Amino acid sequence: MFDLLASSLSSTFNVPHLIARIAISRGVKTVSEFHALLYGNSNSVLDPFSMLGMNEAVEWILNVREKKETLFVFGDYDLDGLSSVALLVRGLSDIGISVQWRLPNRFGAGYGLSTTAIDEMISAGAQKLITVDTGITANAEIDYANEKGLRTMVIDHHQPSGEGLPNCDVLLDPHQEQDFYQNKDLCGVGVAYKFLCALYSRLNIPLSEHFLELVALGTLADLVPMTPENRYFTRCGLFSMWKSPFPGIAAICHSQLQYPQTMSAQSIIFRVAPLLNAPGRMEKPDPALELLLCDKRESAIGMVKTLAGWNIKRKNKENEISKMAVQRVRDLHGDNLPSVLIVDGKDWHLGVIGIVAAKLTQEFDRPVAVLSIQADGLASASARAIPGFNWHKALFECRDLFTRWGGHANAAGFSILQENISTLRERLNSNPSEYQEPKVLIEKTLPIQVAFTEIDDNLMRWLSQMEPLVGKFSMPLFRAEKVTICSMRESPGGHLNLELSQAGSLRFPGIAFGMGKKKNAIASLGKEVTVDFEIAWNVFYGKPTLQLQVKNIF
């Protein structure tokens, strides 16, 4: 039945048989589902006015325009926040609203809206304020803004704290209890985009499709689930980035990816997003937002080089703190690891503790919070989860220990006095099952059998047509049997460079990351081996070539 359906889809759509097998392995059962996978499905886009508060939001912003008031947009310092602010600044400026922007600084007032930021914006002429990708837990700060006469709209996608909602004029957040908007997994820029969709619809003017490039950046960087609507938005934005009319987006894509063939969801996540996040991690996020708002190609090219410099500094600091954090885990627990890791250190760089937490979840297969204890005794933390663990639920139960906290199930942040860290560690590990999501199934990716003769440029073109290949529909894992290792050498960094062929096929270059120490063991397997791998483009001597990214050899 599987082969019959694969042959039918391959013939109907004139695609490689392997593409049809991939689609079926991911749940495609009908011609219409396959068409939606290859060409997108605009029916996935939901009515923006079905989101709670949307009518009020549109009326609020039209009132700002009518009164010619100066609007400030305040976001977050990660890429979801940066793309959210860029989207609103561009989209609202285009309809004649006077817009200025501000971002928080993790080394100043820290995450989210602060009274300091409110005072500064008021002194700079703010008459109305929109917070985006932040604000849902800023109850006290928005009360302060109200006292100062600064009226606010909150656009967010994080979960409420459980201690009431902010007293703002308008609130857009699909996690509100009475909000029946079906896509609860929009990121911040996704909610902002729905707001612009509603606004432009009310004005009866078309919304630029290129705004979806900003939506794609934020959606991919925030690693939200690829719901049908998220997938459609990301697909549209991803496919137009290479020729973006926004000079900043085009410049960073050309710089990091070099060729349009290499444009993919994975390349955005691992090569573009880190550059845009780097300045905010190391000093202040403003240069990244300035790039997204830049309208001059020459200036954008120079800005990308500046961001690349920040990214080098970020990598160095990240490696340094990662080593210290692993050692701290060993010092605290030895080989007897608890269910939840609370890893603290003195003056660890605040800009990289989130990345370090993510690394430690992979290293130890535990939910991890990494804390940087500052000189005043206050520790700032960034937490990352493993599948099934809910950080938002865990922090809510311990909220009496924090001076600030927020986030969602997979990633969160908080501030805590040093004297309370041991109590937090004890509480989280007293009954960690309380913070598990019910009936979480860890889906394992099963390899798809393939012959080397099926691998060519045409296959890659059709794989690109299936983008975004992330989340539950990630890049497929292939398995080839009776493969000959024509050559093998260890490269700097502990990787293996290989040349592989099968039954006299063309030789394919391969790389096995981190498998350098297994060279002798692999050599002893015999003449023919089985290889599990993904396929990717690799730019070699200025030319894009196919490369097999080897995951296992046996």
Coordinates of C-alpha atoms in Angstrom, one line a residue:
M1 CA 0.0 0.0 0.0
F2 CA 2.9 2.4 0.9
D3 CA 4.7 1.8 -2.4
L4 CA 1.4 2.1 -4.4
L5 CA 0.6 5.5 -2.8
A6 CA 4.2 6.6 -3.3
S7 CA 4.1 5.7 -7.0
S8 CA 0.8 7.4 -7.5
L9 CA 1.9 10.6 -5.9
S10 CA 5.2 10.6 -7.7
S11 CA 3.4 10.1 -11.1
T12 CA 0.7 12.7 -10.4
F13 CA 3.0 15.5 -9.3
N14 CA 6.0 14.4 -11.5
V15 CA 8.3 14.3 -8.5
P16 CA 11.1 11.8 -7.5
H17 CA 9.7 8.7 -5.9
L18 CA 11.8 9.4 -2.8
I19 CA 10.0 12.7 -2.3
A20 CA 6.7 10.9 -2.2
R21 CA 8.1 8.3 0.3
I22 CA 9.3 11.1 2.5
A23 CA 5.9 12.8 2.5
I24 CA 4.1 9.5 3.3
S25 CA 6.5 8.8 6.1
R26 CA 5.4 12.1 7.6
G27 CA 1.7 11.4 7.5
V28 CA 0.6 12.5 4.0
K29 CA -2.2 10.2 2.8
T30 CA -4.0 12.1 0.0
V31 CA -3.3 14.1 -3.1
S32 CA -4.6 17.3 -1.5
E33 CA -2.3 16.9 1.5
F34 CA 0.7 16.3 -0.8
H35 CA -0.2 19.4 -2.8
A36 CA -0.4 21.5 0.4
L37 CA 3.0 20.2 1.5
L38 CA 4.6 21.1 -1.8
Y39 CA 2.9 24.4 -2.6
G40 CA 1.5 25.7 0.6
N41 CA -2.1 26.0 1.8
S42 CA -3.5 29.6 2.2
N43 CA -6.6 28.1 3.8
S44 CA -4.4 27.6 6.9
V45 CA -4.5 31.4 7.5
L46 CA -7.0 32.2 10.2
D47 CA -9.3 35.2 10.5
P48 CA -7.3 37.8 12.6
F49 CA -10.6 39.2 14.0
S50 CA -11.2 35.8 15.7
M51 CA -8.5 36.8 18.2
L52 CA -9.7 38.3 21.4
G53 CA -9.3 42.0 21.5
M54 CA -8.5 42.5 17.8
N55 CA -11.4 44.8 17.0
E56 CA -10.4 47.0 20.0
A57 CA -6.7 46.9 18.9
V58 CA -7.6 48.2 15.4
E59 CA -9.7 51.0 16.8
W60 CA -7.0 51.9 19.2
I61 CA -4.3 52.3 16.6
L62 CA -6.6 54.1 14.2
N63 CA -7.3 56.6 17.0
V64 CA -3.5 57.1 17.4
R65 CA -3.3 57.8 13.6
E66 CA -6.2 60.2 13.6
K67 CA -4.8 62.2 16.5
K68 CA -1.3 62.1 15.0
E69 CA 0.1 60.9 18.3
T70 CA 3.7 59.7 18.6
L71 CA 3.8 56.0 19.1
F72 CA 6.7 54.1 20.7
V73 CA 7.1 50.3 20.1
F74 CA 9.0 48.4 22.8
G75 CA 10.1 44.8 22.2
D76 CA 12.4 42.1 23.4
Y77 CA 16.1 41.7 22.6
D78 CA 15.9 38.2 21.0
L79 CA 15.1 37.7 17.3
D80 CA 11.4 37.2 17.8
G81 CA 11.3 40.6 19.6
L82 CA 13.6 42.3 17.0
S83 CA 11.5 41.1 14.1
S84 CA 8.3 42.0 15.9
V85 CA 9.5 45.6 16.4
A86 CA 10.8 45.8 12.8
L87 CA 7.4 44.6 11.5
L88 CA 5.4 47.1 13.5
V89 CA 7.7 50.0 12.8
R90 CA 7.5 49.3 9.0
G91 CA 3.8 48.4 8.9
L92 CA 2.6 51.3 11.0
S93 CA 4.9 53.9 9.4
D94 CA 3.6 52.8 6.0
I95 CA 0.1 54.1 6.9
G96 CA 1.3 57.4 8.2
I97 CA 1.8 56.8 12.0
S98 CA 4.8 58.4 13.6
V99 CA 6.7 55.5 15.2
Q100 CA 9.8 55.2 17.3
W101 CA 11.2 52.1 18.9
R102 CA 13.1 51.1 22.1
L103 CA 14.6 47.8 23.2
P104 CA 15.6 46.5 26.6
N105 CA 19.2 45.8 27.5
R106 CA 19.9 42.6 29.5
F107 CA 22.9 44.4 31.1
G108 CA 20.8 47.4 32.2
A109 CA 17.2 47.2 33.4
G110 CA 17.1 43.6 32.1
Y111 CA 14.3 41.7 30.3
G112 CA 11.0 43.3 29.6
L113 CA 9.4 46.7 30.2
S114 CA 10.8 48.7 33.1
T115 CA 9.9 51.9 34.9
T116 CA 13.3 53.3 33.6
A117 CA 12.3 52.6 30.0
I118 CA 8.9 54.1 30.5
D119 CA 10.4 57.3 32.0
E120 CA 12.9 57.6 29.1
M121 CA 10.2 57.1 26.4
I122 CA 7.9 59.7 28.0
S123 CA 10.8 62.2 28.1
A124 CA 11.5 61.4 24.4
G125 CA 7.9 62.3 23.5
A126 CA 5.9 59.0 23.7
Q127 CA 2.2 59.6 23.7
K128 CA 1.1 56.0 23.2
L129 CA 3.0 52.7 23.7
I130 CA 2.9 49.2 22.2
T131 CA 4.8 46.4 23.8
V132 CA 5.4 43.4 21.6
D133 CA 6.8 39.9 22.5
T134 CA 6.7 41.2 26.1
G135 CA 4.3 42.8 28.5
I136 CA 1.9 40.0 29.4
T137 CA 3.5 39.8 32.9
A138 CA 4.4 43.5 33.2
N139 CA 1.4 44.3 35.5
A140 CA 3.3 46.7 37.8
E141 CA 5.2 48.4 35.0
I142 CA 2.0 49.1 33.0
D143 CA 0.3 50.4 36.1
Y144 CA 3.2 52.8 36.4
A145 CA 2.8 53.8 32.7
N146 CA -0.9 54.5 33.4
E147 CA 0.0 56.7 36.3
K148 CA 2.3 58.7 34.1
G149 CA -0.4 59.1 31.4
L150 CA 1.1 56.7 28.9
R151 CA -1.6 54.4 27.5
T152 CA -0.5 51.0 26.3
M153 CA -1.4 48.1 24.0
V154 CA 0.3 44.8 24.8
I155 CA 1.0 42.3 21.9
D156 CA 2.5 39.1 23.3
H157 CA 2.5 35.3 22.9
H158 CA 3.8 34.3 26.3
Q159 CA 1.6 32.7 28.9
P160 CA 0.1 35.0 31.6
S161 CA 1.7 34.7 35.1
G162 CA -1.4 33.5 36.7
E163 CA -1.6 36.6 38.9
G164 CA -3.9 38.7 36.7
L165 CA -3.5 40.4 33.4
P166 CA -1.9 43.8 32.8
N167 CA -4.2 46.8 33.0
C168 CA -3.5 48.0 29.5
D169 CA -5.9 49.6 27.0
V170 CA -5.8 46.5 24.7
L171 CA -4.3 43.1 25.0
L172 CA -3.6 40.7 22.2
D173 CA -2.3 37.3 23.4
P174 CA -3.9 34.0 22.2
H175 CA -3.2 32.5 25.7
Q176 CA -5.9 34.6 27.3
E177 CA -8.5 32.3 28.9
Q178 CA -11.4 33.6 26.8
D179 CA -9.4 33.7 23.5
F180 CA -10.6 31.0 21.1
Y181 CA -8.1 31.8 18.4
Q182 CA -7.1 28.3 17.2
N183 CA -3.4 28.9 16.7
K184 CA -2.0 29.2 20.2
D185 CA 1.5 28.7 19.0
L186 CA 2.1 32.0 17.2
C187 CA 5.3 33.7 18.3
G188 CA 5.5 37.4 19.1
V189 CA 6.0 38.5 15.5
G190 CA 3.2 36.2 14.5
V191 CA 0.7 37.9 16.7
A192 CA 2.0 41.3 15.5
Y193 CA 1.5 40.2 11.9
K194 CA -2.1 39.2 12.7
F195 CA -2.6 42.7 14.1
L196 CA -1.3 44.2 10.9
C197 CA -3.5 41.9 8.8
A198 CA -6.6 43.1 10.7
L199 CA -5.6 46.7 10.5
Y200 CA -4.8 46.7 6.7
S201 CA -8.0 44.7 6.1
R202 CA -10.0 47.4 7.9
L203 CA -8.3 50.1 5.8
N204 CA -8.9 48.0 2.7
I205 CA -5.3 48.2 1.5
P206 CA -3.0 45.3 0.7
L207 CA -0.4 44.2 3.2
S208 CA 3.1 43.6 1.7
E209 CA 3.8 39.9 1.4
H210 CA 7.5 40.7 2.2
F211 CA 6.5 41.3 5.8
L212 CA 6.3 37.5 6.1
E213 CA 10.1 37.5 5.8
L214 CA 10.2 39.1 9.3
V215 CA 7.5 36.6 10.5
A216 CA 9.6 33.7 9.2
L217 CA 12.8 35.0 11.0
G218 CA 11.0 35.3 14.4
T219 CA 9.1 32.0 14.0
L220 CA 12.1 30.0 13.2
A221 CA 14.4 31.6 15.8
D222 CA 11.8 31.1 18.6
L223 CA 11.4 27.4 17.7
V224 CA 7.6 27.5 18.0
P225 CA 5.6 24.5 16.7
M226 CA 4.9 24.5 13.0
T227 CA 1.1 24.6 13.2
P228 CA -0.5 24.9 9.7
E229 CA -0.7 28.7 10.0
N230 CA 2.9 29.0 11.3
R231 CA 4.1 26.7 8.5
Y232 CA 2.4 28.7 5.8
F233 CA 3.7 32.0 7.1
T234 CA 7.3 30.7 7.5
R235 CA 7.2 29.0 4.0
C236 CA 6.2 32.2 2.3
G237 CA 8.7 34.3 4.1
L238 CA 11.6 31.9 3.7
F239 CA 11.0 31.6 -0.1
S240 CA 11.3 35.4 -0.6
M241 CA 14.2 36.2 1.7
W242 CA 16.9 35.8 -0.9
K243 CA 15.4 38.5 -3.1
S244 CA 14.0 40.6 -0.2
P245 CA 13.4 44.3 -0.8
F246 CA 14.6 44.9 2.7
P247 CA 18.3 45.4 2.3
G248 CA 19.2 44.1 5.8
I249 CA 17.5 40.7 5.2
A250 CA 19.0 40.3 1.8
A251 CA 22.5 41.3 2.9
I252 CA 22.6 38.9 5.9
C253 CA 21.3 36.0 3.8
H254 CA 23.7 36.6 1.0
S255 CA 26.6 37.0 3.5
Q256 CA 25.9 33.8 5.5
L257 CA 24.4 31.5 2.8
Q258 CA 26.2 32.7 -0.4
Y259 CA 23.9 30.8 -2.8
P260 CA 20.1 30.6 -3.0
Q261 CA 20.2 26.8 -3.0
T262 CA 21.5 26.9 0.6
M263 CA 18.5 28.8 1.9
S264 CA 16.6 26.7 4.3
A265 CA 14.9 26.8 7.7
Q266 CA 17.9 25.1 9.2
S267 CA 20.3 27.7 7.7
I268 CA 18.2 30.5 9.1
I269 CA 18.2 28.9 12.6
F270 CA 21.9 28.1 12.7
R271 CA 23.6 30.7 10.5
V272 CA 21.4 33.8 10.3
A273 CA 19.7 34.0 13.6
P274 CA 22.9 33.7 15.7
L275 CA 24.2 36.9 14.0
L276 CA 21.1 38.9 14.6
N277 CA 21.0 37.7 18.3
A278 CA 24.7 38.3 18.9
P279 CA 24.8 42.1 19.7
G280 CA 22.0 41.7 22.2
R281 CA 23.8 38.9 23.9
M282 CA 27.1 40.7 24.1
E283 CA 26.1 44.4 24.6
K284 CA 22.9 45.8 23.3
P285 CA 20.5 44.6 20.6
D286 CA 20.0 47.8 18.7
P287 CA 22.5 47.1 15.8
A288 CA 20.5 44.0 14.8
L289 CA 17.2 46.0 14.7
E290 CA 18.9 48.8 12.8
L291 CA 19.9 46.2 10.2
L292 CA 16.3 44.9 9.8
L293 CA 15.1 48.5 9.4
C294 CA 18.0 49.6 7.1
D295 CA 16.9 50.8 3.6
K296 CA 20.3 51.2 2.0
R297 CA 22.2 48.2 0.6
E298 CA 25.7 49.6 1.1
S299 CA 25.0 50.4 4.8
A300 CA 23.4 46.9 5.3
I301 CA 26.5 45.1 4.0
G302 CA 28.7 47.0 6.6
M303 CA 26.2 46.3 9.4
V304 CA 26.3 42.5 8.7
K305 CA 30.1 42.6 9.0
T306 CA 29.7 44.3 12.4
L307 CA 27.3 41.6 13.5
A308 CA 29.7 38.9 12.4
G309 CA 32.3 40.4 14.8
W310 CA 29.8 40.3 17.6
N311 CA 29.1 36.7 16.8
I312 CA 32.7 35.7 17.1
K313 CA 32.8 37.3 20.6
R314 CA 29.6 35.4 21.5
K315 CA 31.0 32.1 20.5
N316 CA 34.2 32.6 22.5
K317 CA 32.3 33.6 25.6
E318 CA 29.8 30.8 25.1
N319 CA 32.5 28.1 25.0
E320 CA 34.2 29.6 28.1
I321 CA 31.0 29.6 30.2
S322 CA 29.9 26.1 28.9
K323 CA 33.1 24.5 30.3
M324 CA 32.6 26.2 33.6
A325 CA 28.9 25.2 33.8
V326 CA 29.7 21.5 33.1
Q327 CA 32.3 21.5 35.8
R328 CA 29.9 23.1 38.2
V329 CA 27.4 20.3 37.5
R330 CA 30.1 17.7 38.3
D331 CA 31.2 19.6 41.5
L332 CA 27.6 19.8 42.7
H333 CA 26.4 16.3 41.9
G334 CA 29.2 14.0 40.6
D335 CA 27.5 11.2 38.8
N336 CA 24.3 11.4 40.9
L337 CA 22.4 13.9 38.8
P338 CA 19.0 15.2 40.0
S339 CA 16.0 15.4 37.7
V340 CA 16.3 19.2 37.3
L341 CA 19.7 21.0 37.1
I342 CA 20.1 24.4 38.7
V343 CA 23.6 25.5 37.6
D344 CA 24.9 28.7 39.2
G345 CA 28.1 30.7 38.8
K346 CA 29.6 34.1 39.7
D347 CA 29.3 36.8 37.0
W348 CA 28.7 34.4 34.2
H349 CA 28.0 36.4 31.0
L350 CA 24.3 37.1 30.9
G351 CA 24.2 37.1 27.1
V352 CA 25.1 33.4 26.7
I353 CA 23.5 31.6 29.7
G354 CA 20.5 30.7 27.6
I355 CA 22.7 29.0 24.9
V356 CA 24.6 27.3 27.7
A357 CA 21.4 26.0 29.3
A358 CA 20.4 24.6 25.9
K359 CA 23.8 22.9 25.5
L360 CA 23.5 21.4 29.0
T361 CA 20.0 19.9 28.3
Q362 CA 21.6 18.0 25.5
E363 CA 24.7 17.0 27.5
F364 CA 22.8 15.8 30.5
D365 CA 19.3 15.1 29.2
R366 CA 17.7 17.1 32.0
P367 CA 15.8 20.4 32.1
V368 CA 18.4 23.1 33.0
A369 CA 18.4 26.6 34.5
V370 CA 21.8 28.4 34.3
L371 CA 22.1 31.3 36.8
S372 CA 24.6 34.2 36.8
I373 CA 25.1 35.6 40.3
Q374 CA 25.9 39.3 40.2
A375 CA 27.8 41.3 42.8
D376 CA 24.7 42.5 44.5
G377 CA 23.6 38.9 45.3
L378 CA 20.8 38.8 42.7
A379 CA 21.0 36.0 40.1
S380 CA 19.6 36.2 36.6
A381 CA 18.6 32.8 35.1
S382 CA 17.8 31.3 31.7
A383 CA 16.0 28.0 31.6
R384 CA 15.6 25.4 28.8
A385 CA 13.4 22.2 28.9
I386 CA 13.6 18.7 27.5
P387 CA 10.5 17.2 25.9
G388 CA 7.8 16.8 28.4
F389 CA 9.0 19.2 31.0
N390 CA 7.1 22.5 31.5
W391 CA 9.2 25.4 32.9
H392 CA 6.3 27.8 33.1
K393 CA 4.4 25.4 35.4
A394 CA 7.6 24.7 37.4
L395 CA 8.4 28.4 37.9
F396 CA 4.7 29.3 38.7
E397 CA 4.8 26.9 41.7
C398 CA 8.1 28.5 42.9
R399 CA 7.1 32.1 42.1
D400 CA 7.4 33.3 45.7
L401 CA 11.2 32.9 45.4
F402 CA 11.6 35.2 42.4
T403 CA 11.9 38.9 42.0
R404 CA 10.9 38.5 38.3
W405 CA 9.9 35.6 36.1
G406 CA 8.3 34.7 32.8
G407 CA 8.4 32.6 29.7
H408 CA 6.7 29.4 28.4
A409 CA 7.0 25.7 28.7
N410 CA 10.2 25.2 26.7
A411 CA 12.2 28.3 27.7
A412 CA 11.9 30.7 30.6
G413 CA 13.8 33.3 32.7
F414 CA 13.8 34.5 36.2
S415 CA 15.7 36.5 38.8
I416 CA 16.3 35.2 42.3
L417 CA 18.3 36.2 45.4
Q418 CA 21.4 34.0 45.8
E419 CA 20.2 32.9 49.3
N420 CA 17.2 31.3 47.7
I421 CA 19.0 29.2 45.0
S422 CA 19.4 26.1 47.2
T423 CA 15.7 26.3 48.1
L424 CA 14.7 26.4 44.5
R425 CA 17.0 23.5 43.7
E426 CA 15.3 21.4 46.5
R427 CA 11.8 22.4 45.5
L428 CA 12.2 21.6 41.9
N429 CA 13.7 18.2 42.6
S430 CA 11.3 17.2 45.5
N431 CA 8.6 16.1 43.0
P432 CA 9.7 16.9 39.4
S433 CA 6.9 14.8 37.9
E434 CA 4.5 17.7 38.9
Y435 CA 6.0 19.7 36.0
Q436 CA 5.7 17.0 33.4
E437 CA 3.2 17.3 30.6
P438 CA 0.8 14.4 30.5
K439 CA 1.3 11.6 27.9
V440 CA 4.2 13.2 26.1
L441 CA 5.4 10.9 23.4
I442 CA 8.9 11.3 22.1
E443 CA 8.7 10.7 18.4
K444 CA 11.8 9.0 17.0
T445 CA 12.7 9.8 13.4
L446 CA 13.0 6.5 11.5
P447 CA 15.4 6.4 8.6
I448 CA 14.1 6.3 5.0
Q449 CA 15.8 3.7 2.8
V450 CA 17.5 5.3 -0.1
A451 CA 19.9 4.3 -2.9
F452 CA 22.7 6.7 -3.8
T453 CA 21.4 6.8 -7.4
E454 CA 18.4 8.7 -6.1
I455 CA 20.5 11.5 -4.7
D456 CA 21.0 14.5 -7.0
D457 CA 20.3 18.2 -7.5
N458 CA 16.7 17.5 -8.5
L459 CA 16.0 15.7 -5.2
M460 CA 17.4 18.8 -3.3
R461 CA 15.2 21.1 -5.3
W462 CA 12.1 19.1 -4.3
L463 CA 13.3 18.9 -0.7
S464 CA 13.5 22.7 -0.7
Q465 CA 9.9 22.8 -2.0
M466 CA 8.9 21.0 1.2
E467 CA 10.4 23.7 3.5
P468 CA 10.3 24.6 6.3
L469 CA 11.9 21.3 7.4
V470 CA 11.9 21.8 11.1
G471 CA 10.1 20.5 14.2
K472 CA 8.0 17.4 13.6
F473 CA 8.6 17.8 9.8
S474 CA 12.4 18.1 10.1
M475 CA 15.0 17.3 7.4
P476 CA 14.5 13.5 6.7
L477 CA 17.0 11.0 7.9
F478 CA 18.1 8.5 5.2
R479 CA 19.6 5.1 5.4
A480 CA 21.8 3.5 2.7
E481 CA 23.1 -0.1 2.9
K482 CA 26.2 -1.7 1.4
V483 CA 28.0 1.6 1.3
T484 CA 31.8 1.7 0.6
I485 CA 34.0 4.1 2.5
C486 CA 36.4 5.2 -0.3
S487 CA 38.4 7.5 2.0
M488 CA 38.3 8.7 5.6
R489 CA 40.3 11.3 7.5
E490 CA 40.0 13.1 10.8
S491 CA 39.7 16.9 10.5
P492 CA 40.3 19.7 13.0
G493 CA 37.5 19.8 15.6
G494 CA 37.2 16.0 15.9
H495 CA 35.1 15.5 12.8
L496 CA 35.4 12.8 10.1
N497 CA 35.6 13.7 6.4
L498 CA 34.5 10.8 4.2
E499 CA 34.0 9.8 0.6
L500 CA 31.2 7.4 0.1
S501 CA 29.8 5.3 -2.8
Q502 CA 27.3 2.5 -3.3
A503 CA 27.5 -0.2 -6.0
G504 CA 29.7 1.9 -8.2
S505 CA 27.7 5.1 -7.9
L506 CA 29.2 8.6 -7.9
R507 CA 31.3 9.4 -4.8
F508 CA 29.6 11.7 -2.3
P509 CA 31.5 13.8 0.2
G510 CA 30.4 13.2 3.8
I511 CA 31.1 14.7 7.2
A512 CA 30.5 13.0 10.5
F513 CA 30.5 15.7 13.2
G514 CA 32.2 14.8 16.4
M515 CA 33.0 11.2 15.2
G516 CA 36.8 11.6 14.8
K517 CA 37.5 9.4 17.7
K518 CA 35.5 6.6 16.1
K519 CA 37.8 6.4 13.0
N520 CA 39.5 3.2 13.9
A521 CA 36.2 1.5 15.0
I522 CA 34.6 2.5 11.7
A523 CA 37.5 1.2 9.7
S524 CA 37.2 -2.2 11.4
L525 CA 33.6 -2.6 10.2
G526 CA 34.6 -4.1 6.9
K527 CA 34.3 -3.3 3.2
E528 CA 30.6 -2.4 3.3
V529 CA 28.7 -0.5 5.9
T530 CA 25.2 0.9 6.6
V531 CA 25.1 4.7 6.9
D532 CA 22.4 7.0 8.4
F533 CA 22.6 10.6 7.1
E534 CA 20.9 13.8 6.1
I535 CA 21.6 15.6 2.8
A536 CA 22.7 19.3 2.7
W537 CA 24.3 21.8 0.5
N538 CA 27.9 22.7 1.3
V539 CA 29.7 25.6 -0.3
F540 CA 33.1 24.2 -1.3
Y541 CA 35.7 26.4 -3.1
G542 CA 32.9 28.9 -3.9
K543 CA 30.5 26.3 -5.3
P544 CA 27.5 24.6 -3.7
T545 CA 27.9 20.8 -3.7
L546 CA 25.8 18.0 -2.1
Q547 CA 27.2 16.7 1.1
L548 CA 26.0 13.8 3.3
Q549 CA 25.9 14.7 6.9
V550 CA 26.5 11.3 8.5
K551 CA 24.7 10.5 11.8
N552 CA 25.7 6.9 12.3
I553 CA 27.8 4.2 10.6
F554 CA 27.4 0.5 11.4

